[in-house]
Amino acid sequence: MSKVASKKKLPAVMIDLETLGTRADSVIISIGAVKFDPDSDALDNDGFYASVSIDSNTEAGRHIGEDTLLWWMGQSPAAQAVFREAKIVLGVALDELQAFFDRPDYQVWSNGADFDIPMLAHAYHTHGLNAPWKFFNTNCFRTMKKLPFAKNAAKVENVLKHNALTDAVTQARQLQEYYKEMKKGAA
């Protein structure tokens, strides 16, 4: 079980998106983020979650990929629940995520250097907003998964795949396991 951060500032944020495409300007249907410390088991159990209106995305010029839409049709009913949640407009979701980033120096992680973070950065840009992270503080979780020590790390199971918050939490916990293995190799 993860530990809730006490008064210690957590140095990293893991971000996960659920989308209707793979392009940088794809519709974002949900945003999940969690603060954590890669160097310990500390993790903010509350995190951030926003379920985003498809209409607000398309009104902002974002696109739907047919292949991704078909992929969603084949997912579990639990994953498809995102389409039945109460929605907020994309601009509000971006403002709320910006507020979640209570300081600009977080190390920001996502599963893929070319997906979540660039997609969010594009959304911020098209809404006339600055992303709440520094470009030089972005990191790729997918790369960590491919490094040699990762195969020896304990595997963290995801209880609900394709939910942006549970995916972010699972990825943060898995990254903590990778850090433990990495430290063993350095010792």
Tab-separated table of C-alpha atoms in Angstrom:
chain	number	residue	atom	x	y	z
A	1	MET	CA	0.000	0.000	0.000
A	2	SER	CA	1.272	3.443	-0.786
A	3	LYS	CA	1.928	6.017	1.849
A	4	VAL	CA	0.314	9.410	1.802
A	5	ALA	CA	2.828	12.203	1.802
A	6	SER	CA	2.936	14.032	5.070
A	7	LYS	CA	4.246	17.579	5.010
A	8	LYS	CA	7.109	16.600	2.728
A	9	LYS	CA	6.862	18.144	-0.734
A	10	LEU	CA	6.676	15.432	-3.326
A	11	PRO	CA	9.146	16.142	-6.166
A	12	ALA	CA	7.397	14.473	-9.114
A	13	VAL	CA	4.066	14.248	-10.924
A	14	MET	CA	2.954	11.339	-13.101
A	15	ILE	CA	0.444	12.317	-15.796
A	16	ASP	CA	-1.805	10.048	-17.808
A	17	LEU	CA	-4.359	10.922	-20.469
A	18	GLU	CA	-7.170	9.022	-22.070
A	19	THR	CA	-7.788	10.314	-25.571
A	20	LEU	CA	-9.618	9.731	-28.823
A	21	GLY	CA	-6.492	9.761	-30.967
A	22	THR	CA	-2.726	9.686	-30.997
A	23	ARG	CA	-1.955	13.044	-32.619
A	24	ALA	CA	-0.887	16.004	-30.463
A	25	ASP	CA	-4.216	17.676	-31.251
A	26	SER	CA	-6.409	14.688	-30.339
A	27	VAL	CA	-9.481	14.908	-28.141
A	28	ILE	CA	-8.580	14.460	-24.458
A	29	ILE	CA	-11.371	12.631	-22.619
A	30	SER	CA	-9.725	12.424	-19.198
A	31	ILE	CA	-6.658	13.652	-17.346
A	32	GLY	CA	-5.103	11.925	-14.345
A	33	ALA	CA	-2.118	13.054	-12.296
A	34	VAL	CA	-0.531	12.053	-9.019
A	35	LYS	CA	2.294	13.598	-6.991
A	36	PHE	CA	4.917	11.160	-5.756
A	37	ASP	CA	8.515	10.669	-4.720
A	38	PRO	CA	10.360	8.278	-7.060
A	39	ASP	CA	12.992	7.718	-4.359
A	40	SER	CA	10.564	6.408	-1.712
A	41	ASP	CA	7.067	4.940	-1.371
A	42	ALA	CA	5.504	8.379	-0.792
A	43	LEU	CA	2.525	9.019	-3.041
A	44	ASP	CA	-0.375	11.469	-2.848
A	45	ASN	CA	-3.407	9.178	-2.733
A	46	ASP	CA	-5.808	11.930	-3.804
A	47	GLY	CA	-4.218	12.903	-7.072
A	48	PHE	CA	-6.011	14.848	-9.798
A	49	TYR	CA	-8.732	13.642	-12.138
A	50	ALA	CA	-10.839	15.427	-14.730
A	51	SER	CA	-13.301	13.891	-17.167
A	52	VAL	CA	-13.409	16.218	-20.167
A	53	SER	CA	-16.229	17.044	-22.564
A	54	ILE	CA	-15.669	15.807	-26.112
A	55	ASP	CA	-17.616	18.795	-27.464
A	56	SER	CA	-15.306	21.270	-25.713
A	57	ASN	CA	-12.354	19.505	-27.357
A	58	THR	CA	-13.817	19.576	-30.861
A	59	GLU	CA	-14.869	23.218	-30.415
A	60	ALA	CA	-11.189	23.927	-29.668
A	61	GLY	CA	-10.209	22.234	-32.943
A	62	ARG	CA	-9.075	18.917	-31.461
A	63	HIS	CA	-9.536	15.753	-33.534
A	64	ILE	CA	-10.939	12.252	-33.143
A	65	GLY	CA	-9.049	9.317	-34.625
A	66	GLU	CA	-11.315	6.599	-36.006
A	67	ASP	CA	-8.854	3.831	-35.057
A	68	THR	CA	-8.777	5.013	-31.452
A	69	LEU	CA	-12.555	5.325	-31.308
A	70	LEU	CA	-12.860	1.736	-32.550
A	71	TRP	CA	-10.241	0.671	-29.978
A	72	TRP	CA	-12.353	2.223	-27.189
A	73	MET	CA	-15.374	0.227	-28.362
A	74	GLY	CA	-13.420	-2.945	-27.577
A	75	GLN	CA	-12.409	-1.937	-24.045
A	76	SER	CA	-13.991	-3.160	-20.815
A	77	PRO	CA	-17.232	-1.607	-19.543
A	78	ALA	CA	-15.263	-0.278	-16.559
A	79	ALA	CA	-12.869	1.560	-18.883
A	80	GLN	CA	-15.745	2.810	-21.048
A	81	ALA	CA	-17.344	4.384	-17.952
A	82	VAL	CA	-15.294	7.509	-18.779
A	83	PHE	CA	-17.894	8.292	-21.457
A	84	ARG	CA	-20.712	8.343	-18.864
A	85	GLU	CA	-18.991	10.496	-16.220
A	86	ALA	CA	-19.912	14.087	-15.441
A	87	LYS	CA	-17.815	16.284	-17.735
A	88	ILE	CA	-16.057	19.615	-17.530
A	89	VAL	CA	-14.840	21.703	-20.450
A	90	LEU	CA	-11.224	21.322	-21.532
A	91	GLY	CA	-10.232	24.867	-20.533
A	92	VAL	CA	-11.481	24.313	-16.981
A	93	ALA	CA	-9.678	20.970	-16.776
A	94	LEU	CA	-6.443	22.658	-17.863
A	95	ASP	CA	-6.914	25.426	-15.257
A	96	GLU	CA	-7.582	22.847	-12.535
A	97	LEU	CA	-4.520	20.806	-13.514
A	98	GLN	CA	-2.469	24.006	-13.446
A	99	ALA	CA	-3.706	24.624	-9.873
A	100	PHE	CA	-2.760	21.028	-8.945
A	101	PHE	CA	0.817	21.951	-9.888
A	102	ASP	CA	1.378	24.132	-6.834
A	103	ARG	CA	4.948	24.883	-7.922
A	104	PRO	CA	6.839	24.859	-11.256
A	105	ASP	CA	9.773	22.597	-10.395
A	106	TYR	CA	8.170	19.147	-10.423
A	107	GLN	CA	9.799	16.378	-12.402
A	108	VAL	CA	6.948	15.427	-14.732
A	109	TRP	CA	6.584	11.872	-15.993
A	110	SER	CA	4.314	10.233	-18.533
A	111	ASN	CA	4.149	6.976	-20.459
A	112	GLY	CA	5.821	8.058	-23.659
A	113	ALA	CA	7.838	11.084	-24.654
A	114	ASP	CA	5.520	11.708	-27.598
A	115	PHE	CA	2.073	11.267	-26.067
A	116	ASP	CA	0.662	12.623	-22.789
A	117	ILE	CA	2.958	15.584	-22.098
A	118	PRO	CA	3.114	16.879	-25.709
A	119	MET	CA	-0.654	16.455	-26.043
A	120	LEU	CA	-1.286	18.446	-22.865
A	121	ALA	CA	1.286	21.064	-23.876
A	122	HIS	CA	-0.531	21.444	-27.204
A	123	ALA	CA	-3.860	21.867	-25.387
A	124	TYR	CA	-2.363	24.505	-23.082
A	125	HIS	CA	-0.876	26.346	-26.071
A	126	THR	CA	-4.121	26.358	-28.062
A	127	HIS	CA	-5.953	27.694	-24.996
A	128	GLY	CA	-3.417	30.519	-24.648
A	129	LEU	CA	-2.022	29.086	-21.411
A	130	ASN	CA	1.437	28.033	-20.299
A	131	ALA	CA	1.933	24.430	-19.287
A	132	PRO	CA	2.521	24.204	-15.515
A	133	TRP	CA	5.874	22.435	-15.877
A	134	LYS	CA	9.294	23.335	-17.230
A	135	PHE	CA	10.112	21.630	-20.531
A	136	PHE	CA	13.460	20.443	-19.167
A	137	ASN	CA	11.720	18.621	-16.293
A	138	THR	CA	9.753	16.179	-18.461
A	139	ASN	CA	10.605	12.486	-18.323
A	140	CYS	CA	9.589	9.313	-20.156
A	141	PHE	CA	8.265	6.394	-18.091
A	142	ARG	CA	8.254	4.169	-21.194
A	143	THR	CA	12.040	4.555	-21.490
A	144	MET	CA	12.485	3.521	-17.852
A	145	LYS	CA	10.478	0.335	-18.518
A	146	LYS	CA	12.995	-0.659	-21.196
A	147	LEU	CA	16.172	-0.221	-19.144
A	148	PRO	CA	17.934	-3.436	-18.037
A	149	PHE	CA	17.184	-3.126	-14.305
A	150	ALA	CA	13.432	-2.792	-14.933
A	151	LYS	CA	12.966	-6.510	-15.620
A	152	ASN	CA	13.996	-7.259	-12.022
A	153	ALA	CA	11.602	-4.771	-10.412
A	154	ALA	CA	8.464	-5.896	-8.608
A	155	LYS	CA	5.452	-5.590	-10.898
A	156	VAL	CA	2.634	-3.270	-9.831
A	157	GLU	CA	-0.824	-4.372	-10.959
A	158	ASN	CA	-3.324	-1.844	-12.290
A	159	VAL	CA	-6.810	-2.398	-10.868
A	160	LEU	CA	-8.566	-0.401	-13.600
A	161	LYS	CA	-6.747	-0.054	-16.902
A	162	HIS	CA	-7.497	2.949	-19.127
A	163	ASN	CA	-8.631	5.167	-16.295
A	164	ALA	CA	-6.336	8.196	-16.319
A	165	LEU	CA	-5.963	8.428	-12.525
A	166	THR	CA	-5.475	4.726	-11.822
A	167	ASP	CA	-3.015	4.530	-14.720
A	168	ALA	CA	-1.069	7.519	-13.315
A	169	VAL	CA	-0.993	5.968	-9.835
A	170	THR	CA	0.077	2.568	-11.170
A	171	GLN	CA	2.821	4.129	-13.296
A	172	ALA	CA	4.080	6.188	-10.324
A	173	ARG	CA	4.175	3.101	-8.098
A	174	GLN	CA	5.948	1.128	-10.825
A	175	LEU	CA	8.513	3.907	-11.258
A	176	GLN	CA	9.197	3.739	-7.515
A	177	GLU	CA	9.926	0.011	-7.965
A	178	TYR	CA	12.292	0.803	-10.858
A	179	TYR	CA	14.134	3.310	-8.673
A	180	LYS	CA	14.574	0.643	-5.978
A	181	GLU	CA	16.134	-1.706	-8.543
A	182	MET	CA	18.263	1.068	-9.985
A	183	LYS	CA	19.630	1.848	-6.497
A	184	LYS	CA	20.476	-1.823	-5.919
A	185	GLY	CA	22.580	-1.797	-9.076
A	186	ALA	CA	24.348	1.380	-8.041
A	187	ALA	CA	25.260	0.053	-4.601
